[in-house]
Amino acid sequence: MALDAKELDRLLEQAFNEGTRLYQERGFQRRVGFGSRPALVSVDLANAWTRPGNPFTCDQEKMDGEIIPGMQKLLRTFRAHKLPVVHVTTAYEITDRNASFTDMGLWHDKIPVDVVNLKDRDLWAIDSRIAPVEGEYTLLKKRASAFHGTELAGILRAAGVDTILVTGVTACACVRTTICDGLADGFRTIAVKECIGDRVPGAVAWNLFDIDAKFADVHTVDECVEKIAALAG
């Protein structure tokens, strides 16, 4: 019998409601809140993840029906208020798994990062439906977190950013580690609910529940748009 992803999410929500009660009794799930200058950090919404036919392809129903439309709405808001946007993608220059030296490190021993070769620009290019515009930055990372070994924290601080709205894929890996590192680096962290996806049923619901308890505030797209408009006004 095929797994009904929507039914799984419903059952997980019931379980997490009880988990929420336990966490709140113990002082978890506090609010980090928005600061005064937010930036949008969009993680791995590139073709290898957003389009079908790749080992990294994510849930296409959610991608086309929620993530991309949600991102389009967020981008309109950030652009209208001239706030920083960083598009993050992942690719590798040395993808020979037998090479004695490679920018893949050891990650290829766990997952097929070797399929995302820097030469195949279309694979790691940001999805055309949410393509960067002039004045936005595209950051190339090599590890799960957008902060690990990159210039991200520095360019955000130089722009006076104190809050990051994190979107993208996957909830259990690159989005989660970016949020954790963002908080550790002193940024207020907001996870945008409809704009975070994964490949595996239940992964988004579980990770957003746990992230909201420990590492970031989870908000809907509409809540984020409303908050940004209020900050800018």
Short mmCIF file of the C-alpha atoms (twelve columns), coordinates in Angstrom:
data_MODEL
# 
_entry.id   MODEL 
# 
loop_
_atom_site.group_PDB 
_atom_site.id 
_atom_site.type_symbol 
_atom_site.label_atom_id 
_atom_site.label_alt_id 
_atom_site.label_comp_id 
_atom_site.label_asym_id 
_atom_site.label_seq_id 
_atom_site.Cartn_x 
_atom_site.Cartn_y 
_atom_site.Cartn_z 
_atom_site.pdbx_PDB_model_num 
ATOM 1   C CA . MET A 1   0.000  0.000  0.000   1 
ATOM 2   C CA . ALA A 2   1.443  3.361  -1.046  1 
ATOM 3   C CA . LEU A 3   2.216  5.880  1.670   1 
ATOM 4   C CA . ASP A 4   -0.197 8.828  1.696   1 
ATOM 5   C CA . ALA A 5   2.080  11.798 2.339   1 
ATOM 6   C CA . LYS A 6   -0.787 14.100 3.297   1 
ATOM 7   C CA . GLU A 7   -2.113 11.585 5.817   1 
ATOM 8   C CA . LEU A 8   1.390  11.201 7.237   1 
ATOM 9   C CA . ASP A 9   1.649  14.966 7.680   1 
ATOM 10  C CA . ARG A 10  -1.736 14.984 9.433   1 
ATOM 11  C CA . LEU A 11  -0.636 12.268 11.863  1 
ATOM 12  C CA . LEU A 12  2.676  14.011 12.472  1 
ATOM 13  C CA . GLU A 13  0.878  17.259 13.236  1 
ATOM 14  C CA . GLN A 14  -1.175 15.466 15.892  1 
ATOM 15  C CA . ALA A 15  1.978  14.038 17.441  1 
ATOM 16  C CA . PHE A 16  3.770  17.375 17.309  1 
ATOM 17  C CA . ASN A 17  0.904  19.135 19.067  1 
ATOM 18  C CA . GLU A 18  1.635  16.955 22.074  1 
ATOM 19  C CA . GLY A 19  5.354  17.529 21.619  1 
ATOM 20  C CA . THR A 20  4.736  21.268 21.572  1 
ATOM 21  C CA . ARG A 21  3.022  21.071 24.950  1 
ATOM 22  C CA . LEU A 22  5.996  19.200 26.433  1 
ATOM 23  C CA . TYR A 23  8.547  21.616 24.946  1 
ATOM 24  C CA . GLN A 24  6.706  24.699 26.136  1 
ATOM 25  C CA . GLU A 25  6.406  23.306 29.663  1 
ATOM 26  C CA . ARG A 26  10.198 22.972 29.700  1 
ATOM 27  C CA . GLY A 27  10.914 26.452 28.371  1 
ATOM 28  C CA . PHE A 28  11.602 25.588 24.738  1 
ATOM 29  C CA . GLN A 29  9.974  27.174 21.689  1 
ATOM 30  C CA . ARG A 30  10.762 30.731 22.749  1 
ATOM 31  C CA . ARG A 31  10.601 33.406 20.043  1 
ATOM 32  C CA . VAL A 32  13.766 34.867 18.573  1 
ATOM 33  C CA . GLY A 33  11.704 37.420 16.629  1 
ATOM 34  C CA . PHE A 34  12.459 39.743 13.732  1 
ATOM 35  C CA . GLY A 35  15.128 42.392 14.015  1 
ATOM 36  C CA . SER A 36  15.184 45.628 12.047  1 
ATOM 37  C CA . ARG A 37  16.870 44.565 8.780   1 
ATOM 38  C CA . PRO A 38  16.057 41.170 7.243   1 
ATOM 39  C CA . ALA A 39  17.663 39.329 4.347   1 
ATOM 40  C CA . LEU A 40  16.288 36.428 2.321   1 
ATOM 41  C CA . VAL A 41  18.596 33.393 2.107   1 
ATOM 42  C CA . SER A 42  17.283 30.895 -0.452  1 
ATOM 43  C CA . VAL A 43  19.079 27.544 -0.240  1 
ATOM 44  C CA . ASP A 44  19.555 25.225 -3.239  1 
ATOM 45  C CA . LEU A 45  16.479 26.202 -5.219  1 
ATOM 46  C CA . ALA A 46  18.485 25.345 -8.316  1 
ATOM 47  C CA . ASN A 47  17.411 23.089 -11.170 1 
ATOM 48  C CA . ALA A 48  19.030 19.915 -9.807  1 
ATOM 49  C CA . TRP A 49  16.663 20.206 -6.827  1 
ATOM 50  C CA . THR A 50  13.618 21.961 -8.267  1 
ATOM 51  C CA . ARG A 51  13.188 20.066 -11.548 1 
ATOM 52  C CA . PRO A 52  12.522 16.343 -12.179 1 
ATOM 53  C CA . GLY A 53  15.083 13.768 -13.282 1 
ATOM 54  C CA . ASN A 54  17.981 14.319 -10.860 1 
ATOM 55  C CA . PRO A 55  19.078 12.350 -7.777  1 
ATOM 56  C CA . PHE A 56  18.505 15.555 -5.775  1 
ATOM 57  C CA . THR A 57  15.001 16.243 -7.141  1 
ATOM 58  C CA . CYS A 58  12.566 17.195 -4.371  1 
ATOM 59  C CA . ASP A 59  8.797  16.737 -3.998  1 
ATOM 60  C CA . GLN A 60  7.530  18.214 -7.266  1 
ATOM 61  C CA . GLU A 61  3.955  18.768 -6.116  1 
ATOM 62  C CA . LYS A 62  5.121  20.918 -3.218  1 
ATOM 63  C CA . MET A 63  7.827  22.559 -5.329  1 
ATOM 64  C CA . ASP A 64  5.451  23.705 -8.069  1 
ATOM 65  C CA . GLY A 65  2.414  24.324 -5.887  1 
ATOM 66  C CA . GLU A 66  3.909  25.906 -2.758  1 
ATOM 67  C CA . ILE A 67  7.654  26.574 -2.747  1 
ATOM 68  C CA . ILE A 68  8.048  28.409 -6.057  1 
ATOM 69  C CA . PRO A 69  4.846  30.497 -5.684  1 
ATOM 70  C CA . GLY A 70  5.812  31.310 -2.086  1 
ATOM 71  C CA . MET A 71  9.299  32.324 -3.161  1 
ATOM 72  C CA . GLN A 72  7.881  34.540 -5.905  1 
ATOM 73  C CA . LYS A 73  5.756  36.337 -3.324  1 
ATOM 74  C CA . LEU A 74  8.718  36.759 -0.947  1 
ATOM 75  C CA . LEU A 75  10.961 38.000 -3.738  1 
ATOM 76  C CA . ARG A 76  8.421  40.622 -4.786  1 
ATOM 77  C CA . THR A 77  8.324  41.878 -1.212  1 
ATOM 78  C CA . PHE A 78  12.096 41.934 -0.687  1 
ATOM 79  C CA . ARG A 79  12.649 43.620 -4.035  1 
ATOM 80  C CA . ALA A 80  9.946  46.211 -3.423  1 
ATOM 81  C CA . HIS A 81  11.615 47.197 -0.150  1 
ATOM 82  C CA . LYS A 82  15.173 46.905 -1.529  1 
ATOM 83  C CA . LEU A 83  16.242 44.320 1.039   1 
ATOM 84  C CA . PRO A 84  19.157 41.885 0.542   1 
ATOM 85  C CA . VAL A 85  18.551 38.579 -1.255  1 
ATOM 86  C CA . VAL A 86  21.096 35.753 -1.397  1 
ATOM 87  C CA . HIS A 87  20.509 32.782 -3.695  1 
ATOM 88  C CA . VAL A 88  22.556 29.756 -2.632  1 
ATOM 89  C CA . THR A 89  23.513 26.822 -4.838  1 
ATOM 90  C CA . THR A 90  25.931 23.887 -4.756  1 
ATOM 91  C CA . ALA A 91  28.381 22.541 -7.362  1 
ATOM 92  C CA . TYR A 92  31.817 20.959 -7.576  1 
ATOM 93  C CA . GLU A 93  34.815 21.437 -9.827  1 
ATOM 94  C CA . ILE A 94  36.555 18.091 -9.219  1 
ATOM 95  C CA . THR A 95  33.880 15.382 -9.391  1 
ATOM 96  C CA . ASP A 96  36.108 12.348 -9.976  1 
ATOM 97  C CA . ARG A 97  35.398 10.182 -6.934  1 
ATOM 98  C CA . ASN A 98  38.784 8.497  -7.313  1 
ATOM 99  C CA . ALA A 99  40.741 11.767 -7.338  1 
ATOM 100 C CA . SER A 100 43.272 12.193 -4.538  1 
ATOM 101 C CA . PHE A 101 42.081 15.788 -4.083  1 
ATOM 102 C CA . THR A 102 38.595 17.155 -4.620  1 
ATOM 103 C CA . ASP A 103 36.390 20.032 -3.479  1 
ATOM 104 C CA . MET A 104 33.751 17.417 -2.623  1 
ATOM 105 C CA . GLY A 105 35.735 16.482 0.482   1 
ATOM 106 C CA . LEU A 106 34.216 13.267 1.849   1 
ATOM 107 C CA . TRP A 107 30.575 14.147 1.199   1 
ATOM 108 C CA . HIS A 108 30.511 12.055 -1.981  1 
ATOM 109 C CA . ASP A 109 31.026 8.991  0.224   1 
ATOM 110 C CA . LYS A 110 27.493 9.550  1.540   1 
ATOM 111 C CA . ILE A 111 25.488 11.247 -1.217  1 
ATOM 112 C CA . PRO A 112 25.886 11.688 -5.011  1 
ATOM 113 C CA . VAL A 113 27.212 15.253 -5.009  1 
ATOM 114 C CA . ASP A 114 29.459 14.252 -7.926  1 
ATOM 115 C CA . VAL A 115 26.475 14.614 -10.290 1 
ATOM 116 C CA . VAL A 116 26.436 18.399 -9.772  1 
ATOM 117 C CA . ASN A 117 29.480 19.383 -11.815 1 
ATOM 118 C CA . LEU A 118 30.413 23.046 -12.099 1 
ATOM 119 C CA . LYS A 119 30.647 22.577 -15.884 1 
ATOM 120 C CA . ASP A 120 26.938 21.688 -16.042 1 
ATOM 121 C CA . ARG A 121 25.738 25.194 -15.319 1 
ATOM 122 C CA . ASP A 122 22.088 24.399 -15.980 1 
ATOM 123 C CA . LEU A 123 22.079 21.914 -13.087 1 
ATOM 124 C CA . TRP A 124 23.218 24.362 -10.440 1 
ATOM 125 C CA . ALA A 125 21.622 27.489 -11.928 1 
ATOM 126 C CA . ILE A 126 18.835 28.967 -9.836  1 
ATOM 127 C CA . ASP A 127 15.391 27.953 -11.128 1 
ATOM 128 C CA . SER A 128 14.326 30.445 -13.818 1 
ATOM 129 C CA . ARG A 129 10.971 30.989 -12.096 1 
ATOM 130 C CA . ILE A 130 12.803 32.659 -9.190  1 
ATOM 131 C CA . ALA A 131 15.951 33.738 -11.009 1 
ATOM 132 C CA . PRO A 132 18.196 36.383 -9.411  1 
ATOM 133 C CA . VAL A 133 17.882 39.945 -10.645 1 
ATOM 134 C CA . GLU A 134 20.496 42.678 -10.687 1 
ATOM 135 C CA . GLY A 135 21.624 43.538 -7.168  1 
ATOM 136 C CA . GLU A 136 21.070 40.024 -5.770  1 
ATOM 137 C CA . TYR A 137 23.925 37.681 -4.926  1 
ATOM 138 C CA . THR A 138 24.394 34.039 -5.916  1 
ATOM 139 C CA . LEU A 139 26.573 32.144 -3.453  1 
ATOM 140 C CA . LEU A 140 28.224 28.836 -4.358  1 
ATOM 141 C CA . LYS A 141 28.671 26.483 -1.413  1 
ATOM 142 C CA . LYS A 142 30.379 23.110 -1.060  1 
ATOM 143 C CA . ARG A 143 28.858 21.786 2.157   1 
ATOM 144 C CA . ALA A 144 25.349 21.545 3.601   1 
ATOM 145 C CA . SER A 145 25.303 24.871 5.446   1 
ATOM 146 C CA . ALA A 146 25.325 28.092 3.441   1 
ATOM 147 C CA . PHE A 147 27.572 29.520 6.177   1 
ATOM 148 C CA . HIS A 148 30.197 26.759 6.335   1 
ATOM 149 C CA . GLY A 149 33.388 27.973 4.658   1 
ATOM 150 C CA . THR A 150 31.627 30.789 2.794   1 
ATOM 151 C CA . GLU A 151 31.466 34.574 2.860   1 
ATOM 152 C CA . LEU A 152 27.773 34.636 3.795   1 
ATOM 153 C CA . ALA A 153 28.035 35.941 7.362   1 
ATOM 154 C CA . GLY A 154 30.467 38.660 6.300   1 
ATOM 155 C CA . ILE A 155 28.386 40.039 3.454   1 
ATOM 156 C CA . LEU A 156 25.235 39.993 5.586   1 
ATOM 157 C CA . ARG A 157 26.912 41.887 8.425   1 
ATOM 158 C CA . ALA A 158 28.384 44.395 5.979   1 
ATOM 159 C CA . ALA A 159 24.828 45.086 4.788   1 
ATOM 160 C CA . GLY A 160 23.608 45.616 8.357   1 
ATOM 161 C CA . VAL A 161 21.469 42.463 8.337   1 
ATOM 162 C CA . ASP A 162 20.323 41.130 11.714  1 
ATOM 163 C CA . THR A 163 17.602 38.689 10.585  1 
ATOM 164 C CA . ILE A 164 17.603 35.935 7.953   1 
ATOM 165 C CA . LEU A 165 14.514 34.403 6.381   1 
ATOM 166 C CA . VAL A 166 15.612 30.955 5.213   1 
ATOM 167 C CA . THR A 167 13.890 29.054 2.418   1 
ATOM 168 C CA . GLY A 168 14.797 26.160 0.142   1 
ATOM 169 C CA . VAL A 169 15.737 22.489 0.261   1 
ATOM 170 C CA . THR A 170 16.253 20.198 1.922   1 
ATOM 171 C CA . ALA A 171 14.584 20.650 5.293   1 
ATOM 172 C CA . CYS A 172 16.637 17.902 6.910   1 
ATOM 173 C CA . ALA A 173 20.040 18.990 5.606   1 
ATOM 174 C CA . CYS A 174 21.026 22.231 3.875   1 
ATOM 175 C CA . VAL A 175 18.137 24.343 5.179   1 
ATOM 176 C CA . ARG A 176 18.441 23.016 8.715   1 
ATOM 177 C CA . THR A 177 22.212 23.431 8.950   1 
ATOM 178 C CA . THR A 178 22.005 26.938 7.468   1 
ATOM 179 C CA . ILE A 179 19.467 27.895 10.123  1 
ATOM 180 C CA . CYS A 180 21.525 26.374 12.930  1 
ATOM 181 C CA . ASP A 181 24.715 28.106 11.782  1 
ATOM 182 C CA . GLY A 182 22.851 31.368 11.211  1 
ATOM 183 C CA . LEU A 183 21.633 31.410 14.801  1 
ATOM 184 C CA . ALA A 184 25.090 30.417 16.047  1 
ATOM 185 C CA . ASP A 185 26.574 33.336 14.095  1 
ATOM 186 C CA . GLY A 186 24.227 35.785 15.815  1 
ATOM 187 C CA . PHE A 187 21.452 36.261 13.254  1 
ATOM 188 C CA . ARG A 188 17.768 36.108 14.121  1 
ATOM 189 C CA . THR A 189 16.486 33.101 12.211  1 
ATOM 190 C CA . ILE A 190 13.095 32.738 10.525  1 
ATOM 191 C CA . ALA A 191 12.075 29.568 8.649   1 
ATOM 192 C CA . VAL A 192 9.441  30.240 5.984   1 
ATOM 193 C CA . LYS A 193 6.982  27.352 6.245   1 
ATOM 194 C CA . GLU A 194 5.632  26.966 2.700   1 
ATOM 195 C CA . CYS A 195 9.009  27.616 1.078   1 
ATOM 196 C CA . ILE A 196 10.925 24.683 2.592   1 
ATOM 197 C CA . GLY A 197 10.883 21.247 0.980   1 
ATOM 198 C CA . ASP A 198 12.495 17.807 0.923   1 
ATOM 199 C CA . ARG A 199 12.462 14.513 -0.931  1 
ATOM 200 C CA . VAL A 200 11.078 12.256 1.801   1 
ATOM 201 C CA . PRO A 201 7.468  12.345 3.119   1 
ATOM 202 C CA . GLY A 202 7.299  13.710 6.657   1 
ATOM 203 C CA . ALA A 203 10.774 15.237 6.603   1 
ATOM 204 C CA . VAL A 204 9.534  18.813 6.312   1 
ATOM 205 C CA . ALA A 205 6.928  18.494 9.067   1 
ATOM 206 C CA . TRP A 206 9.367  16.901 11.507  1 
ATOM 207 C CA . ASN A 207 12.194 19.338 10.839  1 
ATOM 208 C CA . LEU A 208 10.025 22.446 11.010  1 
ATOM 209 C CA . PHE A 209 8.601  21.248 14.323  1 
ATOM 210 C CA . ASP A 210 12.071 20.657 15.747  1 
ATOM 211 C CA . ILE A 211 13.538 23.851 14.257  1 
ATOM 212 C CA . ASP A 212 10.700 25.893 15.738  1 
ATOM 213 C CA . ALA A 213 11.425 24.383 19.146  1 
ATOM 214 C CA . LYS A 214 15.169 25.024 19.110  1 
ATOM 215 C CA . PHE A 215 16.699 27.061 16.283  1 
ATOM 216 C CA . ALA A 216 14.285 29.447 14.517  1 
ATOM 217 C CA . ASP A 217 10.787 30.860 14.437  1 
ATOM 218 C CA . VAL A 218 8.604  29.195 11.790  1 
ATOM 219 C CA . HIS A 219 6.319  31.653 9.994   1 
ATOM 220 C CA . THR A 220 4.081  31.465 6.940   1 
ATOM 221 C CA . VAL A 221 4.830  33.433 3.789   1 
ATOM 222 C CA . ASP A 222 1.966  35.812 4.512   1 
ATOM 223 C CA . GLU A 223 3.190  36.438 8.053   1 
ATOM 224 C CA . CYS A 224 6.668  37.205 6.726   1 
ATOM 225 C CA . VAL A 225 5.359  39.562 4.050   1 
ATOM 226 C CA . GLU A 226 3.239  41.390 6.614   1 
ATOM 227 C CA . LYS A 227 6.154  41.720 9.035   1 
ATOM 228 C CA . ILE A 228 8.555  43.014 6.363   1 
ATOM 229 C CA . ALA A 229 6.007  45.569 5.194   1 
ATOM 230 C CA . ALA A 230 5.589  46.758 8.793   1 
ATOM 231 C CA . LEU A 231 9.369  47.041 9.276   1 
ATOM 232 C CA . ALA A 232 9.741  48.985 6.038   1 
ATOM 233 C CA . GLY A 233 6.779  51.225 6.803   1 
# 
